Short mmCIF file of C-alpha atoms and ligand atoms in Angstrom, two decimals:
data_model
loop_
_atom_site.label_atom_id
_atom_site.label_comp_id
_atom_site.label_asym_id
_atom_site.label_seq_id
_atom_site.Cartn_x
_atom_site.Cartn_y
_atom_site.Cartn_z
CA MET A 1 101.79 38.83 124.89
CA ILE A 2 105.39 38.84 125.24
CA THR A 3 107.44 42.29 125.10
CA VAL A 4 109.45 43.09 122.02
CA ASP A 5 112.48 42.73 125.12
CA GLU A 6 112.05 39.47 125.72
CA ALA A 7 111.73 38.60 122.42
CA ILE A 8 115.04 40.04 121.92
CA LEU A 9 116.31 38.14 124.50
CA THR A 10 114.45 34.80 123.40
CA ILE A 11 115.59 34.80 120.14
CA LYS A 12 119.38 35.70 121.35
CA GLU A 13 118.99 32.48 123.80
CA GLN A 14 118.27 30.58 121.03
CA THR A 15 120.85 32.02 118.13
CA LYS A 16 124.34 29.84 118.26
CA PRO A 17 127.41 31.11 117.00
CA LEU A 18 128.90 30.15 113.08
CA SER A 19 131.29 27.78 112.38
CA LEU A 20 134.68 29.74 112.31
CA GLU A 21 136.65 30.72 109.18
CA PHE A 22 139.65 32.89 107.68
CA VAL A 23 138.81 35.88 105.09
CA ASP A 24 141.41 37.49 103.78
CA LEU A 25 142.42 41.47 105.25
CA GLU A 26 141.04 42.90 101.82
CA ASN A 27 137.37 41.20 102.45
CA ALA A 28 136.86 41.69 105.97
CA LEU A 29 135.30 44.94 106.10
CA GLY A 30 131.65 44.57 108.06
CA ARG A 31 132.53 40.78 109.66
CA PHE A 32 132.78 40.73 113.45
CA LEU A 33 136.33 39.74 114.56
CA ALA A 34 136.01 36.13 116.06
CA GLU A 35 139.30 36.18 117.81
CA ASP A 36 141.00 39.41 120.04
CA VAL A 37 143.27 41.68 117.97
CA VAL A 38 146.76 41.92 119.34
CA ALA A 39 149.36 44.29 118.54
CA ASP A 40 152.15 42.11 116.86
CA SER A 41 155.50 45.30 116.97
CA ASP A 42 155.53 48.58 118.93
CA LEU A 43 153.78 51.63 117.46
CA PRO A 44 155.28 53.26 116.22
CA PRO A 45 159.17 50.65 116.25
CA PHE A 46 161.24 53.03 116.01
CA ASP A 47 161.35 56.84 117.17
CA ARG A 48 159.94 58.62 114.42
CA SER A 49 159.60 62.22 113.24
CA GLN A 50 156.93 63.68 112.85
CA MET A 51 157.62 65.92 110.04
CA ASP A 52 160.34 67.31 106.72
CA GLY A 53 163.87 68.54 108.91
CA TYR A 54 166.25 68.34 110.23
CA ALA A 55 167.20 65.57 113.53
CA VAL A 56 169.13 67.94 116.04
CA ARG A 57 170.01 68.34 119.69
CA ALA A 58 167.74 70.37 121.00
CA ALA A 59 170.64 72.37 122.86
CA ASP A 60 172.93 72.94 120.79
CA THR A 61 170.11 75.12 119.78
CA GLN A 62 169.71 77.67 122.79
CA ASP A 63 170.92 80.47 121.19
CA ALA A 64 169.24 80.11 117.04
CA PRO A 65 170.14 81.04 114.78
CA VAL A 66 173.15 78.19 115.05
CA GLN A 67 175.01 76.55 111.89
CA LEU A 68 175.09 72.71 112.28
CA TYR A 69 177.10 70.83 110.51
CA ILE A 70 175.23 67.75 108.53
CA ALA A 71 176.06 64.84 109.16
CA GLY A 72 173.65 62.69 107.07
CA GLU A 73 170.56 61.47 106.36
CA SER A 74 167.52 59.24 107.31
CA VAL A 75 165.15 59.06 104.98
CA ALA A 76 161.56 56.30 105.68
CA GLY A 77 162.46 52.78 105.35
CA ALA A 78 166.18 53.53 105.48
CA GLY A 79 167.86 55.09 108.63
CA TRP A 80 171.00 56.48 109.67
CA HIS A 81 171.96 54.38 111.63
CA ASN A 82 175.34 55.81 113.86
CA GLU A 83 174.74 58.06 116.52
CA MET A 84 174.49 61.98 115.92
CA LEU A 85 176.58 64.43 117.54
CA THR A 86 176.95 67.41 119.23
CA GLY A 87 177.41 70.03 116.85
CA GLN A 88 175.26 67.80 113.92
CA ALA A 89 172.01 67.91 112.51
CA VAL A 90 170.31 64.83 110.03
CA ARG A 91 168.60 65.24 107.00
CA ILE A 92 165.12 63.94 108.03
CA MET A 93 161.65 63.08 106.26
CA THR A 94 158.85 62.67 107.39
CA GLY A 95 158.12 58.72 108.35
CA ALA A 96 162.03 58.07 108.93
CA PRO A 97 163.61 56.89 112.37
CA VAL A 98 165.43 59.84 114.66
CA PRO A 99 168.87 58.72 114.73
CA LYS A 100 170.83 58.29 118.59
CA GLY A 101 171.36 61.70 119.68
CA ALA A 102 168.80 63.90 118.28
CA ASP A 103 166.32 65.05 120.58
CA ALA A 104 164.18 67.24 118.36
CA VAL A 105 163.19 67.82 115.09
CA GLN A 106 162.89 71.34 113.39
CA GLN A 107 160.85 71.78 110.63
CA VAL A 108 162.59 72.06 107.48
CA GLU A 109 160.02 75.65 106.88
CA LEU A 110 162.60 76.43 110.17
CA THR A 111 166.13 75.86 108.20
CA ARG A 112 168.11 77.16 105.36
CA GLU A 113 170.89 74.65 104.17
CA LEU A 114 173.67 76.87 103.66
CA ASP A 115 176.99 75.60 101.57
CA GLY A 116 176.01 73.36 98.79
CA GLY A 117 174.24 71.00 101.93
CA SER A 118 176.61 70.45 104.26
CA THR A 119 175.63 72.30 106.90
CA VAL A 120 171.81 74.09 107.70
CA GLU A 121 170.95 77.05 109.87
CA ILE A 122 168.46 76.41 112.38
CA GLN A 123 166.64 80.10 111.94
CA ARG A 124 164.72 78.81 115.79
CA SER A 125 165.24 76.25 118.74
CA PRO A 126 162.92 72.94 118.62
CA ASP A 127 161.45 72.42 122.20
CA LEU A 128 163.22 68.75 123.32
CA GLY A 129 161.11 66.49 121.93
CA LYS A 130 159.98 68.16 119.05
CA SER A 131 157.47 66.46 116.05
CA ILE A 132 159.15 63.41 117.64
CA VAL A 133 156.67 59.96 118.33
CA ARG A 134 158.49 57.84 120.62
CA ARG A 135 158.88 54.29 120.62
CA ALA A 136 155.51 52.47 121.28
CA SER A 137 153.57 55.58 122.31
CA GLU A 138 150.53 54.61 120.21
CA ILE A 139 150.90 51.37 121.02
CA ARG A 140 153.18 48.22 122.83
CA ALA A 141 153.67 44.83 121.65
CA GLY A 142 151.94 42.49 123.29
CA GLU A 143 148.86 45.05 124.27
CA THR A 144 144.79 43.76 122.88
CA VAL A 145 144.27 46.35 120.32
CA LEU A 146 140.62 45.29 119.05
CA GLN A 147 137.96 43.17 120.52
CA SER A 148 136.28 39.75 119.36
CA GLY A 149 132.69 40.63 118.87
CA GLU A 150 133.57 44.08 117.53
CA GLN A 151 132.42 44.97 113.67
CA ILE A 152 135.32 45.62 111.22
CA ASN A 153 134.99 48.60 110.10
CA ALA A 154 137.39 50.89 107.94
CA SER A 155 139.50 52.39 110.15
CA MET A 156 140.15 48.60 111.37
CA MET A 157 141.23 47.48 108.24
CA ALA A 158 144.75 49.70 109.06
CA VAL A 159 145.41 49.00 112.41
CA LEU A 160 144.21 44.96 111.27
CA ALA A 161 147.12 45.13 108.08
CA ALA A 162 149.50 47.58 110.68
CA PHE A 163 149.87 44.43 112.68
CA GLY A 164 150.52 41.53 110.31
CA TYR A 165 146.53 40.15 109.74
CA ALA A 166 146.43 39.07 106.48
CA GLN A 167 143.64 36.68 107.40
CA VAL A 168 141.51 37.79 109.97
CA SER A 169 138.84 34.84 111.71
CA VAL A 170 135.66 35.79 111.95
CA ARG A 171 132.75 33.74 112.18
CA ARG A 172 130.57 32.30 108.55
CA LYS A 173 127.97 34.41 107.30
CA PRO A 174 124.99 33.53 107.62
CA ARG A 175 122.37 32.00 104.67
CA VAL A 176 118.88 33.51 104.21
CA ALA A 177 115.93 32.10 102.79
CA VAL A 178 113.86 34.45 101.93
CA ILE A 179 109.66 33.60 101.41
CA ALA A 180 107.12 35.74 100.02
CA THR A 181 103.27 34.26 101.24
CA GLY A 182 100.09 35.94 99.53
CA GLY A 183 97.91 35.00 96.56
CA GLU A 184 97.76 37.95 95.08
CA LEU A 185 101.33 38.43 94.89
CA VAL A 186 103.26 38.28 91.49
CA SER A 187 106.92 39.24 90.72
CA VAL A 188 108.59 42.29 90.08
CA SER A 189 109.03 41.57 86.20
CA GLN A 190 105.08 40.84 85.65
CA LYS A 191 102.56 43.87 85.74
CA PRO A 192 99.60 42.69 88.22
CA GLY A 193 96.42 41.55 87.15
CA THR A 194 92.90 42.08 88.86
CA ASP A 195 93.76 41.93 92.48
CA GLN A 196 97.33 41.60 92.56
CA ILE A 197 100.36 43.59 93.88
CA ARG A 198 103.98 43.04 93.03
CA ASP A 199 106.19 40.73 95.59
CA SER A 200 107.87 43.99 97.61
CA ASN A 201 109.30 42.19 100.74
CA ASN A 202 111.62 39.47 99.06
CA TYR A 203 114.00 42.65 98.45
CA SER A 204 113.47 44.51 101.47
CA ILE A 205 114.19 41.81 103.76
CA GLY A 206 117.28 40.38 100.98
CA ALA A 207 119.13 44.06 101.07
CA TYR A 208 118.53 44.12 105.44
CA ALA A 209 119.36 41.07 105.25
CA THR A 210 123.14 41.15 103.33
CA LEU A 211 123.34 44.99 105.02
CA ALA A 212 123.23 42.24 107.69
CA GLY A 213 126.55 40.01 106.74
CA ALA A 214 123.74 37.53 105.18
CA ILE A 215 124.00 35.61 101.76
CA VAL A 216 120.90 36.03 100.15
CA LYS A 217 118.79 33.63 98.26
CA LEU A 218 114.73 34.10 97.47
CA MET A 219 112.35 31.91 97.71
CA PRO A 220 109.65 31.43 94.85
CA LEU A 221 106.43 32.63 95.18
CA THR A 222 104.33 30.24 97.17
CA GLY A 223 101.02 32.20 96.93
CA ASP A 224 98.93 31.02 99.34
CA SER A 225 99.29 27.02 99.28
CA PRO A 226 99.78 25.66 102.37
CA THR A 227 101.90 22.78 99.82
CA LEU A 228 104.03 25.46 98.29
CA LEU A 229 104.83 26.81 100.99
CA LYS A 230 105.82 24.03 103.21
CA ARG A 231 107.81 22.60 99.56
CA GLN A 232 110.37 25.69 100.07
CA ILE A 233 110.64 26.21 103.47
CA SER A 234 111.63 22.38 103.56
CA ALA A 235 113.55 23.04 100.75
CA ALA A 236 115.07 26.36 102.12
CA SER A 237 115.99 24.68 104.70
CA LYS A 238 118.40 22.22 103.52
CA ASN A 239 121.04 24.54 102.69
CA SER A 240 120.00 28.03 104.97
CA ASP A 241 120.65 28.72 108.29
CA VAL A 242 117.46 31.47 108.86
CA ILE A 243 114.28 31.44 107.05
CA ILE A 244 111.76 34.70 106.11
CA THR A 245 108.86 34.44 105.66
CA SER A 246 106.82 37.46 105.17
CA GLY A 247 102.56 37.79 105.11
CA GLY A 248 100.74 34.30 106.42
CA VAL A 249 101.24 35.18 110.51
CA SER A 250 97.79 36.93 111.09
CA MET A 251 94.05 35.50 111.87
CA GLY A 252 92.99 35.05 108.42
CA ARG A 253 91.26 31.95 106.99
CA PHE A 254 94.56 31.83 104.15
CA ASP A 255 97.41 32.76 106.98
CA PHE A 256 99.03 28.96 106.89
CA THR A 257 102.29 29.88 108.18
CA LYS A 258 101.98 28.44 111.73
CA THR A 259 99.49 25.44 110.60
CA VAL A 260 103.10 24.40 107.83
CA LEU A 261 105.07 25.13 110.44
CA ASN A 262 103.31 22.99 113.45
CA GLU A 263 103.49 20.26 110.15
CA LEU A 264 107.15 20.61 109.98
CA ASP A 265 107.62 19.02 113.69
CA ALA A 266 108.80 23.13 113.78
CA LYS A 267 109.27 24.44 117.97
CA ILE A 268 106.92 27.63 117.91
CA PHE A 269 108.87 29.92 120.79
CA PHE A 270 105.96 32.79 120.12
CA GLU A 271 103.76 34.34 117.71
CA ARG A 272 102.68 37.60 118.62
CA VAL A 273 105.29 40.44 119.86
CA ALA A 274 103.60 43.46 122.09
CA LEU A 275 104.36 45.86 118.98
CA ARG A 276 103.02 48.00 117.04
CA PRO A 277 103.49 47.50 113.77
CA GLY A 278 104.04 43.90 113.38
CA LYS A 279 102.57 42.34 116.39
CA PRO A 280 102.13 38.93 114.24
CA ILE A 281 105.53 37.81 114.09
CA VAL A 282 106.85 34.22 114.38
CA PHE A 283 110.05 33.12 115.18
CA ALA A 284 110.42 29.31 114.73
CA GLN A 285 113.08 26.27 114.40
CA LEU A 286 113.03 23.65 112.43
CA PRO A 287 113.90 20.08 114.07
CA ASN A 288 116.97 20.39 111.47
CA GLY A 289 117.91 23.51 113.44
CA VAL A 290 117.43 26.08 111.58
CA LEU A 291 116.02 29.00 112.27
CA LEU A 292 112.55 30.57 111.38
CA PHE A 293 111.15 34.53 110.94
CA GLY A 294 107.73 34.68 109.70
CA LEU A 295 107.61 38.44 109.44
CA PRO A 296 103.74 39.93 108.60
CA GLY A 297 102.96 41.17 105.14
CA ASN A 298 102.74 44.80 105.84
CA PRO A 299 105.84 46.16 104.78
CA VAL A 300 106.03 48.57 107.32
CA SER A 301 105.28 46.24 109.44
CA VAL A 302 108.63 43.37 108.00
CA SER A 303 111.47 45.99 108.30
CA VAL A 304 110.95 46.98 111.34
CA THR A 305 110.57 43.03 112.52
CA PHE A 306 112.93 42.15 110.26
CA ASN A 307 115.35 44.91 112.37
CA LEU A 308 114.28 44.27 116.04
CA PHE A 309 114.33 40.86 115.68
CA ALA A 310 116.11 39.10 111.78
CA ARG A 311 118.79 41.29 112.22
CA THR A 312 119.75 40.96 116.02
CA SER A 313 119.33 36.75 115.21
CA LEU A 314 121.92 37.99 112.04
CA TRP A 315 124.22 39.35 114.30
CA ALA A 316 124.57 37.71 117.41
CA MET A 317 124.88 34.52 114.92
CA GLN A 318 127.79 35.98 113.86
CA GLY A 319 129.07 36.27 116.93
CA ALA A 320 128.82 40.54 117.19
CA HIS A 321 129.25 41.24 121.42
CA GLU A 322 126.31 43.52 120.51
CA SER A 323 123.62 42.45 118.21
CA ALA A 324 120.18 44.61 119.73
CA LEU A 325 120.25 48.66 117.48
CA ALA A 326 121.95 50.95 120.00
CA GLU A 327 119.37 53.14 121.10
CA GLU A 328 119.78 57.16 121.78
CA TRP A 329 117.42 60.34 122.88
CA ALA A 330 115.92 62.84 119.99
CA ILE A 331 113.33 65.11 120.90
CA LEU A 332 110.12 65.07 119.01
CA GLU A 333 109.65 67.45 115.63
CA ARG A 334 106.03 66.02 115.48
CA THR A 335 103.24 64.86 118.07
CA VAL A 336 102.94 60.92 117.78
CA LYS A 337 99.96 58.86 118.95
CA GLY A 338 101.42 55.26 120.74
CA SER A 339 99.59 52.20 122.21
CA VAL A 340 97.56 51.54 124.86
CA ASP A 341 99.03 48.11 124.80
CA ARG A 342 101.94 47.72 122.49
CA GLU A 343 105.37 49.18 122.80
CA SER A 344 105.43 51.09 118.90
CA TYR A 345 108.13 51.68 116.80
CA LEU A 346 106.95 54.10 114.51
CA PRO A 347 109.30 54.76 111.56
CA GLY A 348 110.68 58.17 111.10
CA ARG A 349 113.42 60.68 109.98
CA ILE A 350 116.48 61.15 112.55
CA ARG A 351 118.89 64.02 111.99
CA THR A 352 120.72 66.55 113.90
CA GLY A 353 119.18 69.80 114.64
CA GLU A 354 121.02 73.68 114.19
CA ALA A 355 120.94 73.67 117.79
CA GLY A 356 123.56 69.96 118.31
CA HIS A 357 120.22 68.17 119.43
CA MET A 358 118.76 65.62 117.88
CA LEU A 359 115.54 65.50 116.27
CA ALA A 360 113.20 62.40 115.27
CA LYS A 361 110.02 63.51 112.94
CA ALA A 362 107.76 60.62 112.93
CA LEU A 363 106.71 59.81 109.62
CA ASN A 364 102.71 60.28 107.92
CA TRP A 365 103.01 56.66 107.97
CA GLY A 366 99.13 55.76 106.95
CA GLY A 367 99.11 52.58 108.82
CA SER A 368 101.22 50.50 108.19
CA SER A 369 101.17 49.84 104.42
CA ASP A 370 102.95 52.73 103.95
CA PHE A 371 106.05 51.81 102.15
CA VAL A 372 107.03 54.98 99.96
CA ALA A 373 106.64 56.53 103.45
CA PHE A 374 108.67 54.27 105.16
CA ALA A 375 111.04 54.54 101.86
CA ARG A 376 112.41 58.09 103.79
CA ALA A 377 113.27 56.99 107.16
CA ASN A 378 116.49 56.34 109.48
CA GLY A 379 115.03 55.53 112.18
CA LEU A 380 112.37 54.05 113.94
CA ILE A 381 111.26 56.16 117.35
CA LYS A 382 109.65 54.09 120.25
CA VAL A 383 107.10 55.29 122.54
CA PRO A 384 106.26 52.82 125.67
CA PRO A 385 103.03 51.53 126.05
CA GLY A 386 100.48 53.24 127.85
CA VAL A 387 101.27 56.28 126.48
CA ALA A 388 98.84 57.89 124.30
CA ARG A 389 100.42 60.40 122.66
CA LEU A 390 103.56 62.60 123.11
CA GLU A 391 103.73 66.29 122.25
CA ILE A 392 105.83 67.97 120.05
CA GLY A 393 109.51 68.58 122.15
CA SER A 394 109.42 65.61 123.87
CA THR A 395 112.30 62.83 124.11
CA VAL A 396 112.49 60.03 123.44
CA ARG A 397 113.81 56.85 122.45
CA VAL A 398 114.82 56.53 118.65
CA LEU A 399 117.51 53.58 117.17
CA ARG A 400 119.29 53.19 114.31
CA LEU A 401 118.10 51.35 111.39
CA PRO A 402 121.35 50.29 109.56
CA SER A 403 121.62 51.56 105.68
P1 AMP B 1 98.87 39.22 105.60
O1 AMP B 1 99.61 39.56 106.22
O2 AMP B 1 99.43 38.12 104.71
O3 AMP B 1 97.97 39.78 106.09
O4 AMP B 1 99.27 40.36 104.06
C1 AMP B 1 99.23 41.87 104.96
C2 AMP B 1 99.80 42.87 103.93
O5 AMP B 1 100.37 42.94 103.44
C3 AMP B 1 98.36 42.71 102.86
O6 AMP B 1 97.59 43.84 102.76
C4 AMP B 1 99.18 41.73 101.65
O7 AMP B 1 99.13 42.77 100.25
C5 AMP B 1 101.16 42.88 102.11
N1 AMP B 1 101.78 42.11 101.48
C6 AMP B 1 101.82 40.51 101.93
N2 AMP B 1 103.20 40.13 101.06
C7 AMP B 1 104.16 41.00 100.97
C8 AMP B 1 104.84 41.21 100.02
N3 AMP B 1 105.55 40.43 99.84
N4 AMP B 1 104.76 42.31 99.16
C9 AMP B 1 104.08 43.09 99.09
N5 AMP B 1 103.32 43.60 100.09
C10 AMP B 1 102.77 42.66 100.62
MG1 MG B 2 98.54 36.84 102.81
#
């Protein structure tokens, strides 16, 4: 049985980046940059006023209060492009260019216009350089400001816009087909009969895959029929990059997923990982290159294995420079049990305590089927293999689940 880290490494090795495409900037949120973003101009592109007020020569105001002659006005978008001389001031707005000759801006609150607006009284002397953001003090033209592989967040949208990236180079979205197996399943719109339950995995997998940037297609339920499963996998493989099944990967008489994969000549990279919950988990590749994750059936195991394994692959396909979930430290708020031979990733709630420390509380998940409790989980708590118990107050590694 391989470890979680080994499984993730195998997945990264087998995952190829998808082809490149351009998206319009307004649709780029959440995508992964496929190119470095380079500044096409200095920022600011000119000496810029940070305040509404008066551009002055600081030396002229040393004996403040002083009166200066108003030589002109510099507005954002329409600067005053003459040389400002000694004894002069220029009325200036936030975001407007500072005229040549000026070396400070005094804010309007510390000034008063006189003589019908022909002169201004500067009541206090500004320090040299006050309220002026010098050209290129933030970014120089030619500098790399964002790197390939970074995920575009809302603030980065402004950076892309500022440097003229009307279209952004990204990798195309992975197409994911989701297939639920299990003779007990009926669809969400049906009332379960005797011995039946509603399929819920397709919806959590679909949602997690959407969060991971994929275009999702839910396939029809296959029951426990190997023929139907084979048919759905074959159909899905024609127009997807990844297939994600749930259920049917354990040792039961009706666990047919692996049998079907063998019949389809799939290459199986692993079928068990030393993980709790979620030991039976299949990672395979169909002859046409489509990757397949056979997740276990238990809804909690589904969420854990999806986020550790399938999500990593979906991010890697999109060129993410780091596709594994980031780990942080937290302090346990409730004692947890580990496993002798498996690494545990226990669903829990992570929050910041009053002292500013991160706290983690494992949920009462009562076995890997309690997905109602899991719905409140926002992270996974790692317990190393061979650690029987971790007491309250212990320091643990946690991973935040995407939301
Ligand atoms: P399996 O791995 O197929 O043995 O399923 C393990 C458990 O997960 C069983 O209790 C199933 O009823 C349950 N299960 C499997 N698939 C689903 C699904 N799509 N939605 C909800 N529960 C499921
Ligand atoms: Mg089943």
